[in-house]
Coordinates of C-alpha atoms in Angstrom, one line a residue:
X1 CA 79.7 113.2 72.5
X2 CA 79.8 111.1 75.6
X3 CA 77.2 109.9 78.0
X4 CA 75.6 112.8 79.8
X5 CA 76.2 110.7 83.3
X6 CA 79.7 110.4 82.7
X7 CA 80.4 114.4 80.8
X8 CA 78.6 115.3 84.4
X9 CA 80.8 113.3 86.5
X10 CA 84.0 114.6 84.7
X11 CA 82.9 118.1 84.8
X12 CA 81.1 118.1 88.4
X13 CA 82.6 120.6 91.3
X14 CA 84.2 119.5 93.8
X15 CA 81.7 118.7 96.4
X16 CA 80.7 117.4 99.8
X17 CA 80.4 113.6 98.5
X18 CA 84.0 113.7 96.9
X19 CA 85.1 114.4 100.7
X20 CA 82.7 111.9 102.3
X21 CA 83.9 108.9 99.7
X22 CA 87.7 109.6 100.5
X23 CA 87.2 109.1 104.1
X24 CA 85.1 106.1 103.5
X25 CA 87.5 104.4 101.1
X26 CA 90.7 105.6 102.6
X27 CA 89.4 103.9 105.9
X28 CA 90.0 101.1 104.4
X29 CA 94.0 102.0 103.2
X30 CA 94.1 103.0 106.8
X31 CA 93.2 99.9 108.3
X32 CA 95.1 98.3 105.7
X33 CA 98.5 100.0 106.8
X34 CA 98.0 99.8 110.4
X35 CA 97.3 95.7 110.2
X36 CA 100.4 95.5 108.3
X37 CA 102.8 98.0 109.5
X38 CA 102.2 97.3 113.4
X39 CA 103.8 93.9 113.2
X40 CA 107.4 95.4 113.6
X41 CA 106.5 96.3 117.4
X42 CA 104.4 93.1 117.6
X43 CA 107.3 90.9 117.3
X44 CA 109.1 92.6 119.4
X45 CA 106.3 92.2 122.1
X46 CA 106.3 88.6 121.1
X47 CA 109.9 88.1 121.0
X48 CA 110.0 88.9 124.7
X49 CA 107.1 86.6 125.8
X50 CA 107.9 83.5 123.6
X51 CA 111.6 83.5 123.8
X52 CA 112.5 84.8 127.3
X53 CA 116.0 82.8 127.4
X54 CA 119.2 85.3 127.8
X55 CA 122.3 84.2 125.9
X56 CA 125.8 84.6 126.7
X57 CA 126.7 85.5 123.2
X58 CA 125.6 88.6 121.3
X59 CA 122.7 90.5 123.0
X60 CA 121.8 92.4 120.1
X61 CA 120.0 88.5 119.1
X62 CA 118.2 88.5 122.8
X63 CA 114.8 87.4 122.6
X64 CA 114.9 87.8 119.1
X65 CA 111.3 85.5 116.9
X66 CA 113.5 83.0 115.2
X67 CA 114.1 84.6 111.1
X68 CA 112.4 82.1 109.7
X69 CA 109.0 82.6 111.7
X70 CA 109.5 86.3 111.6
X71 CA 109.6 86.4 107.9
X72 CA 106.7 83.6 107.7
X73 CA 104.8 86.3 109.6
X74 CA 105.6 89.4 107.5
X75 CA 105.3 87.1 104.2
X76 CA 101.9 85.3 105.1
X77 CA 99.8 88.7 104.8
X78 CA 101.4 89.7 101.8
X79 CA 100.6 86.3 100.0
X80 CA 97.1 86.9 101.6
X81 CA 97.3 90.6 100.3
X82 CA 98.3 89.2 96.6
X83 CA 95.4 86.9 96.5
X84 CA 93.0 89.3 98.1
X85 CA 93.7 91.7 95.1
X86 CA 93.2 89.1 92.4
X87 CA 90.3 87.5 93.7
X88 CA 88.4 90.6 94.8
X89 CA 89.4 92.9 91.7
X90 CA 88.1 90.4 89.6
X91 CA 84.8 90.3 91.7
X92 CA 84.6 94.3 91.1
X93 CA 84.5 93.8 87.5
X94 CA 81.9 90.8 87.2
X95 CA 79.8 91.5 89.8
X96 CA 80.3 95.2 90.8
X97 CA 82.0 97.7 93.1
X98 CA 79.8 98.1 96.3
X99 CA 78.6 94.5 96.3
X100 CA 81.9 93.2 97.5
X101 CA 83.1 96.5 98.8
X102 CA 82.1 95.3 102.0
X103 CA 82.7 91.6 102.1
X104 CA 86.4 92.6 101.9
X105 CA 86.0 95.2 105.0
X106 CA 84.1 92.0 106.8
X107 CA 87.4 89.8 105.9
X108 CA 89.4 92.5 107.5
X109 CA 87.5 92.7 110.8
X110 CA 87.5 89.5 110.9
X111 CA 91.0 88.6 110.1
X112 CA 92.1 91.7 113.2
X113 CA 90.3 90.4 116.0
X114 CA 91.5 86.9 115.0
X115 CA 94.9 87.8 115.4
X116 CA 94.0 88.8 118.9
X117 CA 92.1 85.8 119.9
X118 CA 94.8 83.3 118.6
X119 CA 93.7 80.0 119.4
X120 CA 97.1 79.3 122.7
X121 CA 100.0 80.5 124.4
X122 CA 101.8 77.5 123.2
X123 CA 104.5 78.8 121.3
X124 CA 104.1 76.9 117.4
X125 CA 100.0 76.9 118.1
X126 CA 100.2 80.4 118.6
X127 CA 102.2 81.5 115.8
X128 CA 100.0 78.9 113.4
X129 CA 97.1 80.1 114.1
X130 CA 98.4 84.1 114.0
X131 CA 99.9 83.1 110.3
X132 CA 96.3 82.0 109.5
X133 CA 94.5 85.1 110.6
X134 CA 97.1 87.0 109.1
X135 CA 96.6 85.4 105.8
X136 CA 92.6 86.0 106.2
X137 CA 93.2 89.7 106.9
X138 CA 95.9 90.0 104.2
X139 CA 93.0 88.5 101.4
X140 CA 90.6 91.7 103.0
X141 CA 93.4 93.8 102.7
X142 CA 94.1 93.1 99.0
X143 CA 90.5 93.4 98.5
X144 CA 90.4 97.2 99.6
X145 CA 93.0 98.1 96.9
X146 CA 91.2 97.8 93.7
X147 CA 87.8 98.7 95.0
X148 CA 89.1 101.9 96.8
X149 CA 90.4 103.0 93.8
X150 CA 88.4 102.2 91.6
X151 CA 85.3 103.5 93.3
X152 CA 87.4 107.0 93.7
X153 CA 88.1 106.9 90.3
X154 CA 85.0 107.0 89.0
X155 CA 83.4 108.6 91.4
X156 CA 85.8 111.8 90.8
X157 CA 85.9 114.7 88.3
X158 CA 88.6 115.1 86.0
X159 CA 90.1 118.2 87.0
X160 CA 90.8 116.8 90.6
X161 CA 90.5 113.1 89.9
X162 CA 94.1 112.4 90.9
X163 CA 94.3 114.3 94.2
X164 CA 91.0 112.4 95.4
X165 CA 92.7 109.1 94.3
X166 CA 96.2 110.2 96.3
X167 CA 93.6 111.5 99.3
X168 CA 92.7 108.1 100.0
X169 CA 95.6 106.5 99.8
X170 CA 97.5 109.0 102.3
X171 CA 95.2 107.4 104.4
X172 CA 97.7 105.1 104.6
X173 CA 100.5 107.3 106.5
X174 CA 98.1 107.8 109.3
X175 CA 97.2 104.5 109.6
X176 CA 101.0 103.9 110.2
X177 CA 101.0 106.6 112.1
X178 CA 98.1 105.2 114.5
X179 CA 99.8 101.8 114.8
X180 CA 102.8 103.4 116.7
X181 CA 100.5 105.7 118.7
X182 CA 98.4 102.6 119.8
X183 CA 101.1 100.1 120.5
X184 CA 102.5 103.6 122.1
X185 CA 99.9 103.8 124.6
X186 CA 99.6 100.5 125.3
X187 CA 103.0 99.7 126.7
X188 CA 103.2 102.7 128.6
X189 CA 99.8 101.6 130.3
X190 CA 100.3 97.9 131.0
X191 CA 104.1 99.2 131.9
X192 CA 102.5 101.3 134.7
X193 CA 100.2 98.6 135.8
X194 CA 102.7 95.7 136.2
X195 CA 104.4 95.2 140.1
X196 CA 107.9 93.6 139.5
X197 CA 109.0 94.7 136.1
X198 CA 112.5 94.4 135.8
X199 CA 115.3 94.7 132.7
X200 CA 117.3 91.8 131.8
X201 CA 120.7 93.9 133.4
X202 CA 118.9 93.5 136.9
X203 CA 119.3 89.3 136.8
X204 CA 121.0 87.7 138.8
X205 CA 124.3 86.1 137.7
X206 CA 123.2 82.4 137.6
X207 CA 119.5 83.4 136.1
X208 CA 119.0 83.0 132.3
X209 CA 115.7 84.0 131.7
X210 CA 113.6 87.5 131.9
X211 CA 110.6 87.6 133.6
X212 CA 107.7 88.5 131.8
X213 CA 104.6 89.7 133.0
X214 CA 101.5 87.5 132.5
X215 CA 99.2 90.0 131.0
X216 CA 101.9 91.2 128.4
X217 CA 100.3 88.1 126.0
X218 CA 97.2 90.2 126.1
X219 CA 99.3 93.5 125.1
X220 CA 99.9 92.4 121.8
X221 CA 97.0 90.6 121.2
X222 CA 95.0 94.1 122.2
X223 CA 96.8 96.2 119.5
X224 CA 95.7 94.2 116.8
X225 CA 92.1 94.0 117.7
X226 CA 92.2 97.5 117.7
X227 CA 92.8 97.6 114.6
X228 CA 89.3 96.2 113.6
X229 CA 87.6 99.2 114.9
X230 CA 88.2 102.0 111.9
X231 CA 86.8 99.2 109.4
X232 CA 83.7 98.4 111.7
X233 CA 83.1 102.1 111.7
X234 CA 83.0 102.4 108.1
X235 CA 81.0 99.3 107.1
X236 CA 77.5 100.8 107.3
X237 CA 78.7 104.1 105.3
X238 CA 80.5 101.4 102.7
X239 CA 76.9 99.7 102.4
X240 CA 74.7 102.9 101.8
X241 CA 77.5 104.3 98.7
X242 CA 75.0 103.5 95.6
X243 CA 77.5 101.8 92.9
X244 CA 79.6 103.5 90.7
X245 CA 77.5 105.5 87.4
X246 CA 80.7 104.2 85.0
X247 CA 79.9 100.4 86.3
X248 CA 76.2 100.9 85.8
X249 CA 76.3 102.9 82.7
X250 CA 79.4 101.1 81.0
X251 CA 79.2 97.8 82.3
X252 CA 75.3 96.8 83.2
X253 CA 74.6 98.9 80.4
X254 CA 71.6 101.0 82.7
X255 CA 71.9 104.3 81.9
X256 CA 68.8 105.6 83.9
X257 CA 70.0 103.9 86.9
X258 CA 73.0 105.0 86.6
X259 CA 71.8 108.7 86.4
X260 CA 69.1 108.3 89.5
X261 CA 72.1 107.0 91.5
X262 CA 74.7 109.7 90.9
X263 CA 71.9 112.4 91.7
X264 CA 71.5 110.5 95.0
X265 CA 74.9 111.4 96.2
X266 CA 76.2 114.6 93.5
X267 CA 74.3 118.2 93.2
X268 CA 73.0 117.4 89.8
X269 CA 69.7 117.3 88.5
X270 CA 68.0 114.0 86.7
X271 CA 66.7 115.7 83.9
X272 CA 70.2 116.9 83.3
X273 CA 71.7 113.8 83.0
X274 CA 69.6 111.4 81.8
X275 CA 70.1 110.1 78.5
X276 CA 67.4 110.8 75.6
X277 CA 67.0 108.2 72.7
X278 CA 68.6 110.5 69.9
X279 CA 71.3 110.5 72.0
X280 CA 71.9 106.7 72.4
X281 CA 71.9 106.4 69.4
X282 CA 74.7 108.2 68.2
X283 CA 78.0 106.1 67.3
X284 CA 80.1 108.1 70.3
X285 CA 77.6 107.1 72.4
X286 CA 77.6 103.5 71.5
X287 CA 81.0 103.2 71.2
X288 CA 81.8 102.4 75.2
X289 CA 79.0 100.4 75.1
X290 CA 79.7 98.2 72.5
X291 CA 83.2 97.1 73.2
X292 CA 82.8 93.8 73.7
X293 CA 86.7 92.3 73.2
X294 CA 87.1 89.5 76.6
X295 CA 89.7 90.4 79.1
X296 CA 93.0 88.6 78.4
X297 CA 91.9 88.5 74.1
X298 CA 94.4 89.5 71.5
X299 CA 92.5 93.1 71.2
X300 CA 92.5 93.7 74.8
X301 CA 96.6 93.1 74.9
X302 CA 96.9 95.3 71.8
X303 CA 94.8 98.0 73.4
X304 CA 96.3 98.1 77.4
X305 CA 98.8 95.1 77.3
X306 CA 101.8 97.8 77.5
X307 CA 100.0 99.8 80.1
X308 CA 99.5 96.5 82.3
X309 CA 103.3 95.6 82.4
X310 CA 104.6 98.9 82.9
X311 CA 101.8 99.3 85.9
X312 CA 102.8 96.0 87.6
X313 CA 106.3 96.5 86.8
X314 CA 106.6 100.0 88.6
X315 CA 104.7 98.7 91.2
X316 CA 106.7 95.6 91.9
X317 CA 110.2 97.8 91.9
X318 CA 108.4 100.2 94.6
X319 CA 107.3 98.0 96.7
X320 CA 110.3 96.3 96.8
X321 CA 112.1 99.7 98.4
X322 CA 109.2 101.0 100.2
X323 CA 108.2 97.6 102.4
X324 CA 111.6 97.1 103.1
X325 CA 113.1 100.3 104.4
X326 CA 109.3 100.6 106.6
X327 CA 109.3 97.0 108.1
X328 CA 112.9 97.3 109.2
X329 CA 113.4 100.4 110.4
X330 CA 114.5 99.5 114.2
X331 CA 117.0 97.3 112.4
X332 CA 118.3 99.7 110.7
X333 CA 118.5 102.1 113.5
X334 CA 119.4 99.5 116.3
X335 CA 122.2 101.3 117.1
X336 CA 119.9 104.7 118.8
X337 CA 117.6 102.1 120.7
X338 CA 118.8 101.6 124.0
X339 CA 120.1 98.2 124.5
X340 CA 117.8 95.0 125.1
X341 CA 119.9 94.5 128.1
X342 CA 118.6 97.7 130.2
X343 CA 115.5 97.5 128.9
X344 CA 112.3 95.9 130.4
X345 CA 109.4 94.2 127.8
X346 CA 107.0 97.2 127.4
X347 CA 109.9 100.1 126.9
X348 CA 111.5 97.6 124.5
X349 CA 108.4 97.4 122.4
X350 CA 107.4 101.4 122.8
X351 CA 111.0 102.5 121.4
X352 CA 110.2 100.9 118.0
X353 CA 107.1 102.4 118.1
X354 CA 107.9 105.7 119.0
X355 CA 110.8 105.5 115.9
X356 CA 108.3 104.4 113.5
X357 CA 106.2 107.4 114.6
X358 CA 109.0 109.7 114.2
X359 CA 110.2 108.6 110.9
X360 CA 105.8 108.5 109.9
X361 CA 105.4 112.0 110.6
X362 CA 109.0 113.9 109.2
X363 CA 108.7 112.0 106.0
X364 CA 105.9 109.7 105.2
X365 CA 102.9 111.5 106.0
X366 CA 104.7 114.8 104.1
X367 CA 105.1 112.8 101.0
X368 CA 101.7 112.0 101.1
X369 CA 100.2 115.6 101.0
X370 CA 102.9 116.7 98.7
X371 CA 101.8 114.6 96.0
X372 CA 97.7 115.1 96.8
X373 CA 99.0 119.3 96.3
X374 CA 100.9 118.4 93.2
X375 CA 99.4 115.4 91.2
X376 CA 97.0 117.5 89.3
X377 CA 99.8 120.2 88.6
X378 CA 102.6 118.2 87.5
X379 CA 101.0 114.8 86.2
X380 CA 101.5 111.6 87.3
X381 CA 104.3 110.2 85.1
X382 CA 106.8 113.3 86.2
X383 CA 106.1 112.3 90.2
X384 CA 106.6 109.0 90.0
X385 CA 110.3 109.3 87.4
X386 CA 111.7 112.3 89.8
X387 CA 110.2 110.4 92.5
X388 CA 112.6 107.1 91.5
X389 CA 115.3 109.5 90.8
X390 CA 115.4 111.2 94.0
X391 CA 114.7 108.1 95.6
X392 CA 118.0 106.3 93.9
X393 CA 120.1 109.2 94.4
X394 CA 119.1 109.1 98.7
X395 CA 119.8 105.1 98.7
X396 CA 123.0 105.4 96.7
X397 CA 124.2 108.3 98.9
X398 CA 123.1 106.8 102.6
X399 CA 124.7 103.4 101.5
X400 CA 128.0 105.1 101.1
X401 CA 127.7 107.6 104.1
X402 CA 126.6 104.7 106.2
X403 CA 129.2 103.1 109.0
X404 CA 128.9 100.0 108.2
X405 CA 127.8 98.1 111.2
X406 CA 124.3 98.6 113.1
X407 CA 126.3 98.5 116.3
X408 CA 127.7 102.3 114.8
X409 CA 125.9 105.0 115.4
X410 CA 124.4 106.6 111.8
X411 CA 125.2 109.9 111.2
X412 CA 122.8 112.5 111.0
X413 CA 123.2 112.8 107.2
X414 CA 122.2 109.1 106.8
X415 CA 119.3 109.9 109.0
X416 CA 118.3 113.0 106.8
X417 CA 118.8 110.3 103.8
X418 CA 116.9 107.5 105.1
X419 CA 113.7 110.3 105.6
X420 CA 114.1 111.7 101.7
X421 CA 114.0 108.2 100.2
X422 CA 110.4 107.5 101.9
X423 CA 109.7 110.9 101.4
X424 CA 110.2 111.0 97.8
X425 CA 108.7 107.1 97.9
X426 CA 105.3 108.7 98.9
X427 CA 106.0 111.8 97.1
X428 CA 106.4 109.5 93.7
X429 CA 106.1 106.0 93.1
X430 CA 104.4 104.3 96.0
X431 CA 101.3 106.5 95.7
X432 CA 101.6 106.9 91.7
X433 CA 101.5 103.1 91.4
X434 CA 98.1 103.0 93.4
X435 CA 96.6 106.2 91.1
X436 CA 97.7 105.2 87.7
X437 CA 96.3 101.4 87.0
X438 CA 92.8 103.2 88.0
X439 CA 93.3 105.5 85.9
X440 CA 94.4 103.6 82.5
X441 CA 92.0 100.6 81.6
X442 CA 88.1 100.7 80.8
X443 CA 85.4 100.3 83.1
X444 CA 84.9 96.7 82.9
X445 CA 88.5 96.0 83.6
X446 CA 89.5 98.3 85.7
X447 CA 89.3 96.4 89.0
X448 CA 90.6 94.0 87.7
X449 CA 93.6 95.6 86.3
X450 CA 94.5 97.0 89.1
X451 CA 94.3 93.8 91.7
X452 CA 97.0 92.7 88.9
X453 CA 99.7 95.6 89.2
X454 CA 99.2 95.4 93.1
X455 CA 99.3 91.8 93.2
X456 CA 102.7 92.0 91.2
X457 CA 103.4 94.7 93.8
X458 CA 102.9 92.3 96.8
X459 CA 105.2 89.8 95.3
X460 CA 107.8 92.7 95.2
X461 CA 107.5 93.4 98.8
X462 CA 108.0 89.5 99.8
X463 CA 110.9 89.6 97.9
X464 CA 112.4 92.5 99.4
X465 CA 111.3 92.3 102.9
X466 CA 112.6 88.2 103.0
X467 CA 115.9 89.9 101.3
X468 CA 116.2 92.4 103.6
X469 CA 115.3 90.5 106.7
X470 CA 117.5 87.1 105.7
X471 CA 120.7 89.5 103.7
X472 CA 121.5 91.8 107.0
X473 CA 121.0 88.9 109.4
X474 CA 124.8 88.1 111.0
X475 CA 126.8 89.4 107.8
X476 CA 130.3 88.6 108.0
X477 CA 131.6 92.0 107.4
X478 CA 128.9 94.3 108.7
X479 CA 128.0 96.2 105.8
X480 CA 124.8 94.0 104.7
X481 CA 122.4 97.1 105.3
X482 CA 124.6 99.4 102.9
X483 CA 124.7 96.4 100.2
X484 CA 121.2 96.2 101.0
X485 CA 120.7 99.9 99.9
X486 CA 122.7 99.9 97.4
X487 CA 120.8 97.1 95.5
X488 CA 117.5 99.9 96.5
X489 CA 119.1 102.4 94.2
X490 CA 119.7 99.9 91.4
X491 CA 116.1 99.0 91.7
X492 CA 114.8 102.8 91.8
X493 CA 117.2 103.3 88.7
X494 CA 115.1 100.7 86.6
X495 CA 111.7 101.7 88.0
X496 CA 112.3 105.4 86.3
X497 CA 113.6 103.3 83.4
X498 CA 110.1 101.8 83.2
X499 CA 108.3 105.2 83.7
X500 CA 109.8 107.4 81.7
X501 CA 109.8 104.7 78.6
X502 CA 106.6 102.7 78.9
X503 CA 104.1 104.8 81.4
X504 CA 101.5 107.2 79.8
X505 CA 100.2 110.1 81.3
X506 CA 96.3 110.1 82.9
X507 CA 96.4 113.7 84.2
X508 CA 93.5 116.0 82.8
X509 CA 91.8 113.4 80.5
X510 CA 88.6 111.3 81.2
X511 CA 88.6 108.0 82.0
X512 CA 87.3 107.0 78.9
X513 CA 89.6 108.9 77.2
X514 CA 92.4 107.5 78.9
X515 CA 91.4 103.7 77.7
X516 CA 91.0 105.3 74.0
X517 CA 94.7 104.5 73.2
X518 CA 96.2 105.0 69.1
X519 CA 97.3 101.9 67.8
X520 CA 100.5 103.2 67.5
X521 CA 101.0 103.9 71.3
X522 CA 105.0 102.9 70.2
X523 CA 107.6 100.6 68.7
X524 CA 107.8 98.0 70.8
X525 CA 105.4 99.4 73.3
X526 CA 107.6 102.7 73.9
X527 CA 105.7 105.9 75.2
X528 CA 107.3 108.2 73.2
X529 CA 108.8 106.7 70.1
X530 CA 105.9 107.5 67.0
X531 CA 105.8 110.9 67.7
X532 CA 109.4 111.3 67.1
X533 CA 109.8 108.9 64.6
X534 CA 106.5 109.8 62.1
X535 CA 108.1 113.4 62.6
X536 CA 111.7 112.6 61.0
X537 CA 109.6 110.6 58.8
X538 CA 107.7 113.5 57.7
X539 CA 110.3 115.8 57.5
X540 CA 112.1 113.7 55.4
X541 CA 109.8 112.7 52.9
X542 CA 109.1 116.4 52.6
X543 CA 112.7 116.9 51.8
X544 CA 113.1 114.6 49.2

């Protein structure tokens, strides 16, 4: 039989604490989004103050951040992300959950107001020391993944375990969500406030530069302070979680700790759960606690080396899709935004917004709650395969129904396209990827682990938002956004490849369980192959 701790936190109700932890670690996926996906209406912002200059040529490139320094800026807080995964899951692991839970929430603060207070309104100075704060608060973003899950994990029963895990991470949507709302209500303040304003159509002949207001720098610099507040508010709460009972129990080996803690935050009593000496002594019982095989040894890639490629993989083929089609959104719909030309700075800025808010509430917030409803019904291996399948099927489709040029108005069937494939992103692999790597290894690798698929993940995104962003910039023949979708699909095709061959089911089992793989978890690290083939085998031996 298993530890008592760990049968009780497998078998506990679903309770008051479960509830209080997702908020407190899905603060942290909601900063995490809001600091990343805000940027889109932030350059916009910045485009308008830092490169005022009207062209004669194509408008559509007015006050447009240079590509290069654009992608620099989307790139730099992914690398930081990358990193900030790494580093911090590793920390997890060695020195435990809570300890550097909230040194990464600190980097995050830190990193927000930062971004707010860069260092001049010279134009390189500014965007140097922007990239810098960016990177900091991309290292405290990367941070937040592994613990949050991790900490869920464990902190979950088995019945619900996935839903809890999911709960969190939809915090993400509304952190969008708030991003567009904020940089929203910004606009439309400072753009009631300003005396003058004035859109570049109302110029006069000779004049080649659009006035900007001098208190628009402080605009953009506001909305990303803001988005230190939600991690501020959660730092003393983060502090006072006791650690996890599977880190104490599994990995500092103190059982009785372990128990006082968990009856500090669950309805159980001590005497319930604390471990007698007849117990500890049985070879179940020891079993956890004497597997001692390093991380990165022969054993521990025999044991979860397939599981850690087909996590990273998946995640790096998501991530790919879902940072692309959420960073460039006004790109792809430039055609509904009213032109630059009759536009003035703020309602420039607020039209992105308000379209990432849109597209946020009819299809990535659904996806979110779809899968915390499902996850625990259907498993996690079929949600993230239909969810790659549904997803190639939309990009496939919208790349052939699109008109070719973002100058073209999309049709409402691309529109309805473009929603389904985040829809089924969040509603499959982007929230799958995040459950299933905390899911699969044992406790004292589990952070770690999982800052490894999402640091694989991160390098996905760079590659397909600097695709993206440098592919559809001045294509020759105006269909660089279908080719761009179309390459989408392709990638969605291999991701359910991936699933459907190499990623094992969690859904129902322990944690413990889960890390308890056969040797013979497949021919050449296939899912499903020895089943099949020791049951011909068997057959046919019986035959002869």
């Amino acid at each position: 039989m298993a530890l008592k701790v760990l049968s009780a936190l497998d078998v506990a109700k679903t309770q008051y604490y479960h509830f209080k932890a997702i908020i407190i670690a899905g603060m942290g996926l909601f900063t995490d989004s809001y600091d990343l996906f805000c940027i889109p209406p932030i350059m916009t912002l910045i485009g308008r103050i830092y490169y005022p200059k009207v062209n004669q040529g194509d408008e559509k490139h007015w006050f447009e951040v240079p590509t290069v320094i654009a992608s620099t800026m989307i790139v730099i807080a992914l690398i930081g992300t990358s990193i900030g995964q790494l580093i911090f899951g590793r920390l997890g692991d060695r020195v435990g959950r809570r300890y550097v839970y909230g040194v990464s929430l600190m980097m995050m603060v830190m990193g927000s107001f930062g971004c707010g207070f860069s260092l001049s309104r010279l134009t390189s100075m500014m965007f140097v020391s922007l990239g810098f704060f960016r990177f900091l608060l991309g290292i405290g973003i990367g941070g937040d993944y592994p613990l949050s899950a991790t900490i869920m994990s464990e902190f979950a029963n088995k019945r619900t375990r996935g839903a809890f895990i999911a709960g969190v991470f939809s915090m993400q949507g509304f952190g969008i969500l708030l991003s567009s709302l904020v940089t929203m209500i910004v606009c439309l303040i400072f753009r009631d406030r300003a005396h003058g304003l004035i859109s570049p159509s109302e110029l006069q002949p000779m004049e080649n530069v659009a006035p900007v207001p001098p208190e628009s720098d402080v605009a953009w610099r506001l909305i990303l302070m803001i988005g230190a507040i939600p991690a501020s508010m959660t730092y003393y709460w983060r502090m006072k979680m006791p650690e996890t009972a599977r880190f104490t129990a599994l990995v500092e080996r103190n059982t009785s700790q372990a128990a006082k803690d968990m009856e500090k935050v669950l309805n159980v009593s001590l005497s319930s759960i604390q471990e007698d000496i007849e117990m500890m002594n049985t070879p179940n019982t020891r079993a956890p606690l004497l597997n001692t095989y390093p991380f990165f040894s022969r054993e521990f890639f025999r044991r979860h080396g397939r599981d850690l490629v087909a996590a990273s993989i998946n995640w790096f083929l998501v991530d790919i899709v879902f940072y692309s089609l959420n960073f460039f959104q006004y790109h792809t719909f430039r055609s509904l935004l009213t032109s630059k030309r009759c536009v003035n700075i703020y309602d420039d800025a607020l039209q992105v917004a308000k379209l990432q808010a849109i597209i946020a509430v009819s299809a990535t917030i659904p996806g979110y709650f779809a899968t915390v409803y499902m996850i625990d019904k259907v498993g996690r291996v079929k949600i993230q395969a239909a969810g790659f399948v549904f997803m190639a099927v939309s990009l496939f489709t919208g790349a052939r129904v699109y008109k070719g040029s973002p100058d073209s108005d999309p049709s409402v069937g691309f529109i309805v396209l473009y929603g389904f494939t985040l829809f089924f992103s969040n509603f499959g692999p982007n929230t799958t990827t995040f459950i299933v790597p905390a899911e699969l290894f044992p406790a004292r690798f589990r952070a770690t682990c999982h800052g490894i698929s999402g640091a694989v993940g991160k390098v996905g995104a760079i590659i397909g938002s600097v695709g993206y962003l440098w592919g559809s910039h001045d294509p020759p023949d105006g269909h660089a956004v279908s080719r761009m979708l179309s390459a989408m699909g392709g990638v969605c095709v291999l991701g359910f490849f991936v699933t459907y061959f190499f990623t094992r089911e969690t859904m129902g089992r322990s944690l413990e369980e889960n890390e308890n793989v056969d040797e013979l978890t497949g021919i050449w690290f296939v899912r499903f192959w020895p089943k099949k083939f020791w049951a011909t085998r068997s057959e046919t031996n019986i035959g002869d």
